Short mmCIF file of C-alpha atoms in Angstrom, two decimals:
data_model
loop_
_atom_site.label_atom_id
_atom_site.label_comp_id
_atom_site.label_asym_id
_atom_site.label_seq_id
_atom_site.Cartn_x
_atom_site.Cartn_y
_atom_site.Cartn_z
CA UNK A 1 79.23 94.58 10.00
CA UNK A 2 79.41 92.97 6.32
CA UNK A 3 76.23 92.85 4.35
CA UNK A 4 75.01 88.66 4.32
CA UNK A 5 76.28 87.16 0.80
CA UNK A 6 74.82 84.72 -0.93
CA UNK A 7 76.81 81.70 -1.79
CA UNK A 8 76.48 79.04 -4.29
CA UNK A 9 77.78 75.78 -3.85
CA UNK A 10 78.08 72.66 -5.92
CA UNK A 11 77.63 69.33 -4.85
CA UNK A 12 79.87 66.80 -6.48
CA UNK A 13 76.93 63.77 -5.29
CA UNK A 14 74.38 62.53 -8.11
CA UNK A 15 71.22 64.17 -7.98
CA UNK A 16 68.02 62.53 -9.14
CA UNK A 17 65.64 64.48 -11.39
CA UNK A 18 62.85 63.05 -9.17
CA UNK A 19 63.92 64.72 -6.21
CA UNK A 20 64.77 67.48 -7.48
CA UNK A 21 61.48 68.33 -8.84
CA UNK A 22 59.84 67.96 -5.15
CA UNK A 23 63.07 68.83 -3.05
CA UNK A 24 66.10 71.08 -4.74
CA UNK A 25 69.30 69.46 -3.12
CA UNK A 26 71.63 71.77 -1.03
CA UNK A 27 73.77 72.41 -3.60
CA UNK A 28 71.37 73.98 -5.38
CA UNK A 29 70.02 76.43 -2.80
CA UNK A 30 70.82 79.73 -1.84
CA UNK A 31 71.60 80.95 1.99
CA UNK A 32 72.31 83.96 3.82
CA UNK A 33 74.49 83.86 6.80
CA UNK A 34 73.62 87.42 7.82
CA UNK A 35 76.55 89.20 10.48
CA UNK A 36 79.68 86.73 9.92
CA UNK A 37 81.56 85.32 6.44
CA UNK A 38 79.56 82.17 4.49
CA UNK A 39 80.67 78.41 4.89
CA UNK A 40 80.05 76.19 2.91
CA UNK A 41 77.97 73.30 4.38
CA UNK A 42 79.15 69.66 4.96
CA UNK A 43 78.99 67.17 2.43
CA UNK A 44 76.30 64.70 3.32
CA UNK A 45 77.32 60.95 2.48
CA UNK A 46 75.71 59.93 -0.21
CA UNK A 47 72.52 57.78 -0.27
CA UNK A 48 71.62 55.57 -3.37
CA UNK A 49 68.14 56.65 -4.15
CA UNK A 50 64.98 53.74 -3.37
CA UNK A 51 63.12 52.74 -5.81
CA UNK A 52 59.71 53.78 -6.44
CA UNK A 53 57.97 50.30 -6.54
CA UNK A 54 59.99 47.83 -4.31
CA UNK A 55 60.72 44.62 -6.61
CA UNK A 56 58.55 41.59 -6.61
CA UNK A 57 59.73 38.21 -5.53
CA UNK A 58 60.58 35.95 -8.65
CA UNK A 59 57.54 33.27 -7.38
CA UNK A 60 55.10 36.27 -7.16
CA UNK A 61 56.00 36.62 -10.76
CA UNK A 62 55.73 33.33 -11.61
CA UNK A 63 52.31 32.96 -10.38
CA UNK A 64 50.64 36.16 -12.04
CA UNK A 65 52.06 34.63 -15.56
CA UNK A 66 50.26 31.68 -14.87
CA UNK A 67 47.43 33.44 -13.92
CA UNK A 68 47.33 35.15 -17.13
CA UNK A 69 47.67 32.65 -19.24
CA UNK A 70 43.81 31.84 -20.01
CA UNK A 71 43.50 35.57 -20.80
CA UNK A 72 45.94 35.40 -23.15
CA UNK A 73 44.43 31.75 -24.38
CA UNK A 74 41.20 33.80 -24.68
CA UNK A 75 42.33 36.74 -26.76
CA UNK A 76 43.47 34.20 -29.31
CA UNK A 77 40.09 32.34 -29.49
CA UNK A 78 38.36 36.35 -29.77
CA UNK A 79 38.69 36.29 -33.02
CA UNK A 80 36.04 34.15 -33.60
CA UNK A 81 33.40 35.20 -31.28
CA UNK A 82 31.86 38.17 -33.76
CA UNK A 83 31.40 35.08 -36.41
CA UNK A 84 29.20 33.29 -33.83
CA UNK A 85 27.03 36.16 -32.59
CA UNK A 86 26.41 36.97 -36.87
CA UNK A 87 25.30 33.62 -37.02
CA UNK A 88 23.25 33.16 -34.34
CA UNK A 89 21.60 36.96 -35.33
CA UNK A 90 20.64 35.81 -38.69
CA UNK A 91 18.81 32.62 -37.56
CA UNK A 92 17.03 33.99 -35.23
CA UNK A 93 15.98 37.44 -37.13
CA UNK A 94 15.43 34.65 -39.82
CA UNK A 95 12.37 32.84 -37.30
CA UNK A 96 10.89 36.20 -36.52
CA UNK A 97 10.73 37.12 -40.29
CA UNK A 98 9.25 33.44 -40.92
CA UNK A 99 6.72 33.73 -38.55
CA UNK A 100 5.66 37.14 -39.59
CA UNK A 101 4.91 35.50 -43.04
CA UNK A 102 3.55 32.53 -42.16
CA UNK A 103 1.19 33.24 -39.10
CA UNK A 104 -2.21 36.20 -39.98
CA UNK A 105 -1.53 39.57 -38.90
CA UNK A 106 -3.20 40.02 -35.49
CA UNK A 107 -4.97 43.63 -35.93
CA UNK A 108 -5.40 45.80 -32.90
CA UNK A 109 -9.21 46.67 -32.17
CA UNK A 110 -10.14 50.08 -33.78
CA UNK A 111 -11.23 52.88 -31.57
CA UNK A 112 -14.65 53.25 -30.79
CA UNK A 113 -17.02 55.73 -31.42
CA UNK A 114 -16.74 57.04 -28.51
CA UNK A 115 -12.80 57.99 -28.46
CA UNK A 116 -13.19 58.83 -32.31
CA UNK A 117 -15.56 61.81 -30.76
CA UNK A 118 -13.23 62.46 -27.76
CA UNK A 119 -10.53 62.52 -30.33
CA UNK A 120 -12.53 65.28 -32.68
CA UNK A 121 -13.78 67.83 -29.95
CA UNK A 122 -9.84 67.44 -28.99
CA UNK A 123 -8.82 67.99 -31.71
CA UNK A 124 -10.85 70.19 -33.84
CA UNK A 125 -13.87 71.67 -31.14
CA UNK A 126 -17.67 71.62 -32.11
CA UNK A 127 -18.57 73.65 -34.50
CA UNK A 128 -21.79 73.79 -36.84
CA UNK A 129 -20.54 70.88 -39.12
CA UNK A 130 -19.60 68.71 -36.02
CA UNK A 131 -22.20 65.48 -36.15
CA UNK A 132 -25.32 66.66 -34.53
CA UNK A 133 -24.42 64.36 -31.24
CA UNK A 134 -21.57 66.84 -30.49
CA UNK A 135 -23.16 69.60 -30.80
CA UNK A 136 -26.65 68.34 -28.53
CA UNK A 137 -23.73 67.52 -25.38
CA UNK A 138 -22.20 71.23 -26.09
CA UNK A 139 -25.34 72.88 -25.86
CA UNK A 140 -26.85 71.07 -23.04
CA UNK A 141 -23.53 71.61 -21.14
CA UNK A 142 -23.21 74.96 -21.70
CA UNK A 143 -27.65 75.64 -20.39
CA UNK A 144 -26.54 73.63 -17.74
CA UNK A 145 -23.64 75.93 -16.34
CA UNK A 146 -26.39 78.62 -17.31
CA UNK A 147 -29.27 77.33 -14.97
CA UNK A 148 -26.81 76.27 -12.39
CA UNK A 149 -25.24 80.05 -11.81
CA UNK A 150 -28.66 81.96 -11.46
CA UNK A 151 -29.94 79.46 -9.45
CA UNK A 152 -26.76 79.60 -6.47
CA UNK A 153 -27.60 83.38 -6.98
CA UNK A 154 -30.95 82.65 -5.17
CA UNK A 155 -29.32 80.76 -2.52
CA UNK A 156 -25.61 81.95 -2.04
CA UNK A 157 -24.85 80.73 1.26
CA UNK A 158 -25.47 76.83 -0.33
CA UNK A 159 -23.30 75.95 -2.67
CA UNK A 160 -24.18 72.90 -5.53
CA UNK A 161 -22.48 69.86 -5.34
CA UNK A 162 -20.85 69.22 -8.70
CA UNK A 163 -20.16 65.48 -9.40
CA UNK A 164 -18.41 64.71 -12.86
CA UNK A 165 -18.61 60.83 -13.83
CA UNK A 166 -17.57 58.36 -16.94
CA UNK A 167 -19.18 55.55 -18.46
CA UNK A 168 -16.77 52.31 -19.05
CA UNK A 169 -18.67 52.36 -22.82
CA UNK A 170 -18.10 55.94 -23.34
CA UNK A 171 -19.59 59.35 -22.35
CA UNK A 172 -20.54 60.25 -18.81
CA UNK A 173 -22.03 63.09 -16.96
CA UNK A 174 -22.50 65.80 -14.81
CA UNK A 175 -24.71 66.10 -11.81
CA UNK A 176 -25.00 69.19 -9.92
CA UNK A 177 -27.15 69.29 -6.65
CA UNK A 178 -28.57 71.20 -3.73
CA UNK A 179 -30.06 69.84 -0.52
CA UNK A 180 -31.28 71.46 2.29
CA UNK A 181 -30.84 74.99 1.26
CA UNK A 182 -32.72 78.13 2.18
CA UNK A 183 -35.10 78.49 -1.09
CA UNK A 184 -34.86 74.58 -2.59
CA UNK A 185 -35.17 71.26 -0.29
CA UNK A 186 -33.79 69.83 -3.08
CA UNK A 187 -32.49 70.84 -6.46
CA UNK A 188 -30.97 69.25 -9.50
CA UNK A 189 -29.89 69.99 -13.09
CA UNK A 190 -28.08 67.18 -14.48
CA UNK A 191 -26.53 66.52 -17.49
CA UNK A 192 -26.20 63.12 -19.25
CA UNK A 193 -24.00 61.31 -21.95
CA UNK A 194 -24.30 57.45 -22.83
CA UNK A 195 -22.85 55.72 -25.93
CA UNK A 196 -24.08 51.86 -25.96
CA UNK A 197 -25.43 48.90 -27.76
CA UNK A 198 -29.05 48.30 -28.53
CA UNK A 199 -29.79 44.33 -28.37
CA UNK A 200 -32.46 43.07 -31.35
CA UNK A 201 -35.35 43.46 -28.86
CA UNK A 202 -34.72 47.22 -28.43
CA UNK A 203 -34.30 47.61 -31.99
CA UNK A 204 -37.55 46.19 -32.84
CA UNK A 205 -38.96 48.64 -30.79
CA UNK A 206 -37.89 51.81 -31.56
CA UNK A 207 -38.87 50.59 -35.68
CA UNK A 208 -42.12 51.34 -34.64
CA UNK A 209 -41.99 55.05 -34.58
CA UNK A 210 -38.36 55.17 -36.65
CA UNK A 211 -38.48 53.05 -39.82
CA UNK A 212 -34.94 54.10 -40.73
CA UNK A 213 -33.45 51.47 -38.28
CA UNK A 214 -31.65 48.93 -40.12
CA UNK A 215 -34.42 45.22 -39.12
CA UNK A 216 -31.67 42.98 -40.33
CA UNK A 217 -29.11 43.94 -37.25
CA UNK A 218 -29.03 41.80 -33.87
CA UNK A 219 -27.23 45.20 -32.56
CA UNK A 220 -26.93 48.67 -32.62
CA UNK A 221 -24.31 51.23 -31.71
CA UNK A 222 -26.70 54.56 -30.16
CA UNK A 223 -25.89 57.98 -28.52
CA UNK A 224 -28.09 59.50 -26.09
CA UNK A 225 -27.66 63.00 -24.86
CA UNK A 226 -29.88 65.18 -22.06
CA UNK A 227 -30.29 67.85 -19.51
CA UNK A 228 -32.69 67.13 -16.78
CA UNK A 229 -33.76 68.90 -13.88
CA UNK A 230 -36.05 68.50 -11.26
CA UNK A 231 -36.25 71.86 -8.31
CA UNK A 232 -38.30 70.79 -5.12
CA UNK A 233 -38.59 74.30 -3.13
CA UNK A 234 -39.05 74.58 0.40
CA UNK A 235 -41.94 77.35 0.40
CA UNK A 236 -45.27 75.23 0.27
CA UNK A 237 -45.99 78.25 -2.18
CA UNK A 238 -43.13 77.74 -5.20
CA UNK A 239 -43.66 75.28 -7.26
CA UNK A 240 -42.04 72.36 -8.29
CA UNK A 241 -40.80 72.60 -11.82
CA UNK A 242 -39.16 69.92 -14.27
CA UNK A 243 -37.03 69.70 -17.13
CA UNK A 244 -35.71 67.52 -19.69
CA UNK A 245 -34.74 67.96 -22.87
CA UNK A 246 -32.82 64.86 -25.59
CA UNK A 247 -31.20 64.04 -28.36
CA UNK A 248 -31.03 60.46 -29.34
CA UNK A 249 -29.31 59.03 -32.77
CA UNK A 250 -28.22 55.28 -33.79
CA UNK A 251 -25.27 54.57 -35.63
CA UNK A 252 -23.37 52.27 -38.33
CA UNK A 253 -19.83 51.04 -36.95
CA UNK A 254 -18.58 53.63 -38.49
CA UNK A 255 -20.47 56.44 -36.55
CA UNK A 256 -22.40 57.19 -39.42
CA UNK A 257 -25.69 58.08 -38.13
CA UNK A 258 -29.19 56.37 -39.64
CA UNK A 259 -31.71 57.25 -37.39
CA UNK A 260 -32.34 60.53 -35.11
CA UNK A 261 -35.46 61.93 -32.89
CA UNK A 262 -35.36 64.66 -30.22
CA UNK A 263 -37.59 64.93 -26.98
CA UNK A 264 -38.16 66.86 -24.37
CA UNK A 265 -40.45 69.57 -22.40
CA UNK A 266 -40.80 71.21 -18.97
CA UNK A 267 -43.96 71.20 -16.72
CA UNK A 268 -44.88 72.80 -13.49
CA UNK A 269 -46.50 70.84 -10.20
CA UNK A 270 -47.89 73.72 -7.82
CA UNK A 271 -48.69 72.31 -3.94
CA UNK A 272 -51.22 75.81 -4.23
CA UNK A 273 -52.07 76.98 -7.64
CA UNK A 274 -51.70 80.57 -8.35
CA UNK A 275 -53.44 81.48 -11.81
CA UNK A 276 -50.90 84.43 -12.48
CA UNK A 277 -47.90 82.12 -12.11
CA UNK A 278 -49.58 79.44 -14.38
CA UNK A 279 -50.31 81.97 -16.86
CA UNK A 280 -46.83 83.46 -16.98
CA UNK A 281 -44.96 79.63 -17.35
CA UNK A 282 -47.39 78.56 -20.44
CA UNK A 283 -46.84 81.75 -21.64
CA UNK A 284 -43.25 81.94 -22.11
CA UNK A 285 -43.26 78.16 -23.51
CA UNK A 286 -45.98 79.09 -25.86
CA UNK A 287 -43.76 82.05 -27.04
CA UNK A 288 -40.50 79.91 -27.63
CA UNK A 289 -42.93 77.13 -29.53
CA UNK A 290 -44.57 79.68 -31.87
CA UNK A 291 -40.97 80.84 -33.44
CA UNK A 292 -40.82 77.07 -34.71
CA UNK A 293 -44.44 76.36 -35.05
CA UNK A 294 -47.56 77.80 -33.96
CA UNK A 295 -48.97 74.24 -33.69
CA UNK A 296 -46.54 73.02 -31.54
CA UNK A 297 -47.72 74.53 -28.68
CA UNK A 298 -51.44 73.42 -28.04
CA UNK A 299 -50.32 69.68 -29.50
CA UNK A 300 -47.26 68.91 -27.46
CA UNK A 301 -49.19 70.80 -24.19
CA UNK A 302 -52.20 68.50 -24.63
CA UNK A 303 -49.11 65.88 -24.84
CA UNK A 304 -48.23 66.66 -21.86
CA UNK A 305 -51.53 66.55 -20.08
CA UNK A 306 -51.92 62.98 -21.07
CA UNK A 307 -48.25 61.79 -20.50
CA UNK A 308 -48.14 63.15 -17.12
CA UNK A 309 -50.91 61.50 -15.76
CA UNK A 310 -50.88 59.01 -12.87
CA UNK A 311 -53.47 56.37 -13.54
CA UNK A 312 -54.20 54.77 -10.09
CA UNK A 313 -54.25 57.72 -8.69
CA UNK A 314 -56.83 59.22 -12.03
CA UNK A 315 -55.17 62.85 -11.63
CA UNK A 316 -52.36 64.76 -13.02
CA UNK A 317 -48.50 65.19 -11.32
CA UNK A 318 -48.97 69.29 -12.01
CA UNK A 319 -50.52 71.35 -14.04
CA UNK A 320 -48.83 70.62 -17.30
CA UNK A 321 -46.33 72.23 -20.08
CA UNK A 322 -45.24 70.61 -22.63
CA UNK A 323 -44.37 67.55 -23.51
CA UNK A 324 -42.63 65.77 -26.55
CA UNK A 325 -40.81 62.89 -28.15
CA UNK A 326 -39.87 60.98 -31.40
CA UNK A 327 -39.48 64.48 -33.48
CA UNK A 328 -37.46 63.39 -36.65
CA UNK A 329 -37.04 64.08 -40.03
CA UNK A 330 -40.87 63.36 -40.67
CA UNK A 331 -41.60 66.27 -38.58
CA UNK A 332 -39.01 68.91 -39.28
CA UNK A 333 -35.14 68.91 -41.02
CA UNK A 334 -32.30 68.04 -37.52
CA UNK A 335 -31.44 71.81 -38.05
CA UNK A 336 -34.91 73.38 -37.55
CA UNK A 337 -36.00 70.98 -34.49
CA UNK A 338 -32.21 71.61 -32.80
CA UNK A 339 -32.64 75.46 -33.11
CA UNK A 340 -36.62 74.77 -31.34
CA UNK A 341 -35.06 72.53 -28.76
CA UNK A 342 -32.41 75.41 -27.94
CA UNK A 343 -35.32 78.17 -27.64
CA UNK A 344 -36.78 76.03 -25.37
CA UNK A 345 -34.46 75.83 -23.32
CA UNK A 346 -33.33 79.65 -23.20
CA UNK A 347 -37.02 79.91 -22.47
CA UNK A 348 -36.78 77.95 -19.03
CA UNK A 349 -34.91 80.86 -16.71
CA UNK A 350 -37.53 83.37 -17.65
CA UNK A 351 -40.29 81.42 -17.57
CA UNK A 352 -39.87 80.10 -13.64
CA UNK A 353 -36.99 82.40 -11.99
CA UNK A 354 -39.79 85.48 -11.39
CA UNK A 355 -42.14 82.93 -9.84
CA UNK A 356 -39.85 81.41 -7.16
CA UNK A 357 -38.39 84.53 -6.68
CA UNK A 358 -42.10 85.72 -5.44
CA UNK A 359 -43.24 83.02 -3.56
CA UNK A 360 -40.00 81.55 -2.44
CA UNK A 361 -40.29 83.93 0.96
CA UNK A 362 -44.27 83.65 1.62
CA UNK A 363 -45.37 82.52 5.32
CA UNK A 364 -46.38 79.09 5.64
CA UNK A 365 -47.85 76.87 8.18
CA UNK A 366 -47.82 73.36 9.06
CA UNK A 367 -51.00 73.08 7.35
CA UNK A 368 -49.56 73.79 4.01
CA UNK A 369 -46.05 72.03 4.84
CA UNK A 370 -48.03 68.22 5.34
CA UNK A 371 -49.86 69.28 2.00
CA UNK A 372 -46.77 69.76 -0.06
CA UNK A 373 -45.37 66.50 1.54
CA UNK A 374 -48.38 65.14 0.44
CA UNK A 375 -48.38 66.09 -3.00
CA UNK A 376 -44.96 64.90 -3.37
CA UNK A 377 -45.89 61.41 -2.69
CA UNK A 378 -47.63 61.45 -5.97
CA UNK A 379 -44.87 62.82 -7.44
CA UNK A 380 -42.68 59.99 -6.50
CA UNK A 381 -45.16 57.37 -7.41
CA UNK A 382 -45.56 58.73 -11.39
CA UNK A 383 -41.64 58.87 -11.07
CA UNK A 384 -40.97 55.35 -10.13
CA UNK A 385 -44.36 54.09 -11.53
CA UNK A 386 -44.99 55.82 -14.85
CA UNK A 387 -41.98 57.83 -16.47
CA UNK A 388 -40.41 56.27 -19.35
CA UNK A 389 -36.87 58.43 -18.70
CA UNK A 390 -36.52 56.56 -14.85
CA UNK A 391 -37.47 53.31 -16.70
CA UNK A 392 -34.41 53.49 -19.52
CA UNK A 393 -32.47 54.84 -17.32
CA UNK A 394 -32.60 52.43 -14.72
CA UNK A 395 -32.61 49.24 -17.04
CA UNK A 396 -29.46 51.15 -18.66
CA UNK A 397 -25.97 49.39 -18.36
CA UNK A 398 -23.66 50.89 -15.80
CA UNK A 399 -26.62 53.39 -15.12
CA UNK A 400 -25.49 56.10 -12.54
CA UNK A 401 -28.49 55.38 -9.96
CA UNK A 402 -27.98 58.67 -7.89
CA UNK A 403 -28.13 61.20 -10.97
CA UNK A 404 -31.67 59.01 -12.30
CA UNK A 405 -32.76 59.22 -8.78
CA UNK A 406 -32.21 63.03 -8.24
CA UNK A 407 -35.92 63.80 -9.50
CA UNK A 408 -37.15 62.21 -5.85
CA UNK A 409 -37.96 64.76 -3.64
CA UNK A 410 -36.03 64.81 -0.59
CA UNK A 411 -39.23 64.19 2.13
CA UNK A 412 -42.48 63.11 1.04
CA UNK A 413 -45.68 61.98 2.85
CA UNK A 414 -48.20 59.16 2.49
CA UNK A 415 -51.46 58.94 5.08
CA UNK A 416 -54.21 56.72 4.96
CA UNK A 417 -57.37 57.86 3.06
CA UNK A 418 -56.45 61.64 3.04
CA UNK A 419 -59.39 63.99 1.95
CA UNK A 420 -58.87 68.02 0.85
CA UNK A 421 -61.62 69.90 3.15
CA UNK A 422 -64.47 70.97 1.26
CA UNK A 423 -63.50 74.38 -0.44
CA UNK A 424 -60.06 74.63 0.37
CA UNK A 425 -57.12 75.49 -1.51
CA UNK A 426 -56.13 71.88 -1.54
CA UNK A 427 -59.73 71.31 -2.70
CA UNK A 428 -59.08 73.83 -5.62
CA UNK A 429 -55.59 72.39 -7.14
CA UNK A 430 -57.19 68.67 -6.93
CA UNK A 431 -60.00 69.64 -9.44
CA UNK A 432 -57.42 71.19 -11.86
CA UNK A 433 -55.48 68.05 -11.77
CA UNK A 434 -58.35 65.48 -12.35
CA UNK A 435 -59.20 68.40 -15.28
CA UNK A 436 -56.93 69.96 -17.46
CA UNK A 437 -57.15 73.79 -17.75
CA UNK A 438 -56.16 75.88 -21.10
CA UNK A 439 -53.97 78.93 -19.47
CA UNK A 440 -53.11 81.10 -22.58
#
């Protein structure tokens, strides 16, 4: 048997490139016939090739170049169209640039003092030649994160509440509490930032003790910055201690300061007095007030005797500290009273931490719980009666209520004509509240 041949044939009928690119006519192909002698195939008959797009009736055409005659109208008038929109652009930029001229510039408000000082610690941090307000809210920030850790290490198990606020004016605050815990019923260091407006009637008041306020102002722009705290144990036997310590400074527009005071102190209110715990709180305030000033000490603690004191009631809240206000450039430079205001508060942690660490576990009894419920009554009357901090703070605009408030203990007791047994302990702390003692 042959081998298959291939075998060529030529078609004599057109071809048409565009079939032959997607189908190569028989003529063009090669075949094998394999066992028997090739043939050519038939001719096919040929078949005029269709056209790709079948033609349009002559009124189709008619009607699409009728349809395009208002595009073509259009072009032509296109021409002119970029004159028109120059035109029109000039008169109108023309207005704006008019009314610019003839109308006064409306100025946006400047920042105030406030954001300039957000701005700055931003931008640049607090460093010694920050303004003295910026560096009184970085200290008292930074003794409050102090006070707040060794005081959760005496009660682990209950953790402070930390609340962060703002003021619409500026500043704000942080308030960090404890309720109910296993050392402290209640417990609070707060921290406190206000920028405001003093009307002409406050203004006139403060002149008394700070002559540098401008007289001739209606208002004043003022900063106030503090740390207060305020620890109510549970044990009948701890005492309650209190803290506060300010910086306040009024201002030009400009933040310029023209007038500056700091204030401040810390006292202690026993429910049972313990000499040895007395002894060691004055102690360690006396200490820190003798690196500044070894007058400071009995004055602003004789201070303190009289400011504490709760007139109806012709006794004292506790058995004192010190106590302080108003210190300015007529008492010391802003440098020397900032660096006695920061001793004094390094001295806190030292000076009550070993005493409610000792007592904070003692056994108690009924007797002694109604006594320290007692004894906190007064504390809430001088509070809400007497203090000059609850007042301003209070009568403050947009005053955060709960962190002024925090200072209330959380239980306290009133009963009708209540008298300490003869010879008692109660007996005892009542006469060294109706008189002072000198402890160191």
């Amino acid at each position: 048997m042959s081998a298959a041949k291939p075998c060529l044939w030529r078609s004599l009928q057109p071809i048409s490139l565009r079939s032959c690119r997607r189908y190569p006519p028989p003529s063009l192909q090669v075949r094998y016939y394999p066992g028997k002698p090739s043939t050519p195939p038939k001719p096919r008959p040929y078949e005029p090739e269709k056209p790709l797009v079948a033609a349009r009736p002559k009124a189709d055409r008619d009607v699409t170049r009728l349809a395009n005659l208002p595009k073509q109208e259009e072009a032509k008038q296109g021409v002119r169209a970029p004159y028109i929109r120059i035109a029109v652009g000039v008169v109108f930029i023309g207005a704006i640039i008019y009314s610019m001229v003839t109308q006064p510039l409306q100025l946006t408000e400047a920042p105030s003092i406030a954001d300039r000082d957000s701005i700055s610690k931003r931008e640049s941090g607090v460093t010694e030649k920050s303004p003295m307000r910026l560096r009184m809210e970085a200290l008292i920030k930074e003794k409050q994160g102090e006070i707040v850790a060794a005081l959760q290490e005496l009660d682990p198990a209950n953790k402070f509440r930390v609340d962060t606020w703002s003021r619409p004016a500026g500043g704000g605050g942080t308030s960090c509490v404890q309720q109910d815990g296993n050392v402290f019923e209640k417990a609070g260091v707060n921290t406190s930032i206000v920028y405001g407006t003093l009307p002409r009637p406050a203004i006139e008041k403060m002149r008394v003790n700070h002559k540098a306020i401008d007289p001739d102002v209606d208002s004043l722009e003022f900063f106030a910055a503090g740390l207060s705290l305020v620890l109510h144990p549970q044990n009948p036997n701890a005492p309650t201690v209190h803290l506060n310590y300010r910086y306040f400074e009024t201002m030009d527009n400009n933040g310029k300061c023209n007038a500056w005071w700091f204030g401040g102190g810390t006292d202690l209110t026993p429910t049972y007095l313990y000499d040895e715990d007395a002894i060691h709180f004055h102690k360690s305030i006396k200490d820190a007030c003798d690196k500044h000033d070894r007058g400071y000490y009995p004055r602003f603690k004789q201070w303190c005797d009289k400011y504490f004191y709760i007139p109806h009631r012709q006794e004292s809240r506790g058995i004192g500290g010190i106590f302080f206000d108003d210190l300015d450039g007529q008492e010391k430079d802003q440098e020397q009273l900032f660096a006695f205001v920061k001793d004094c508060l390094s001295s806190f942690l030292p000076g009550y931490l070993p005493i409610v660490t000792k007592r904070k576990d003692m056994p108690f009894g009924e007797r002694e719980k109604q006594w320290q419920q007692l004894r906190r009554g007064r504390y809430v009357e001088f509070n809400l009666v007497n203090d000059r901090g609850t007042s301003f703070g209070l009568n403050t605009p947009s005053a955060r209520v709960e962190s002024i408030l925090m200072s209330l203990p959380l239980t306290a007791r009133w009963m009708y004509m209540h008298e300490a047994e003869k010879g008692s302990r109660e007996e005892r702390i009542l006469g060294v509240l109706k008189q002072p003692v000198e402890w160191v």
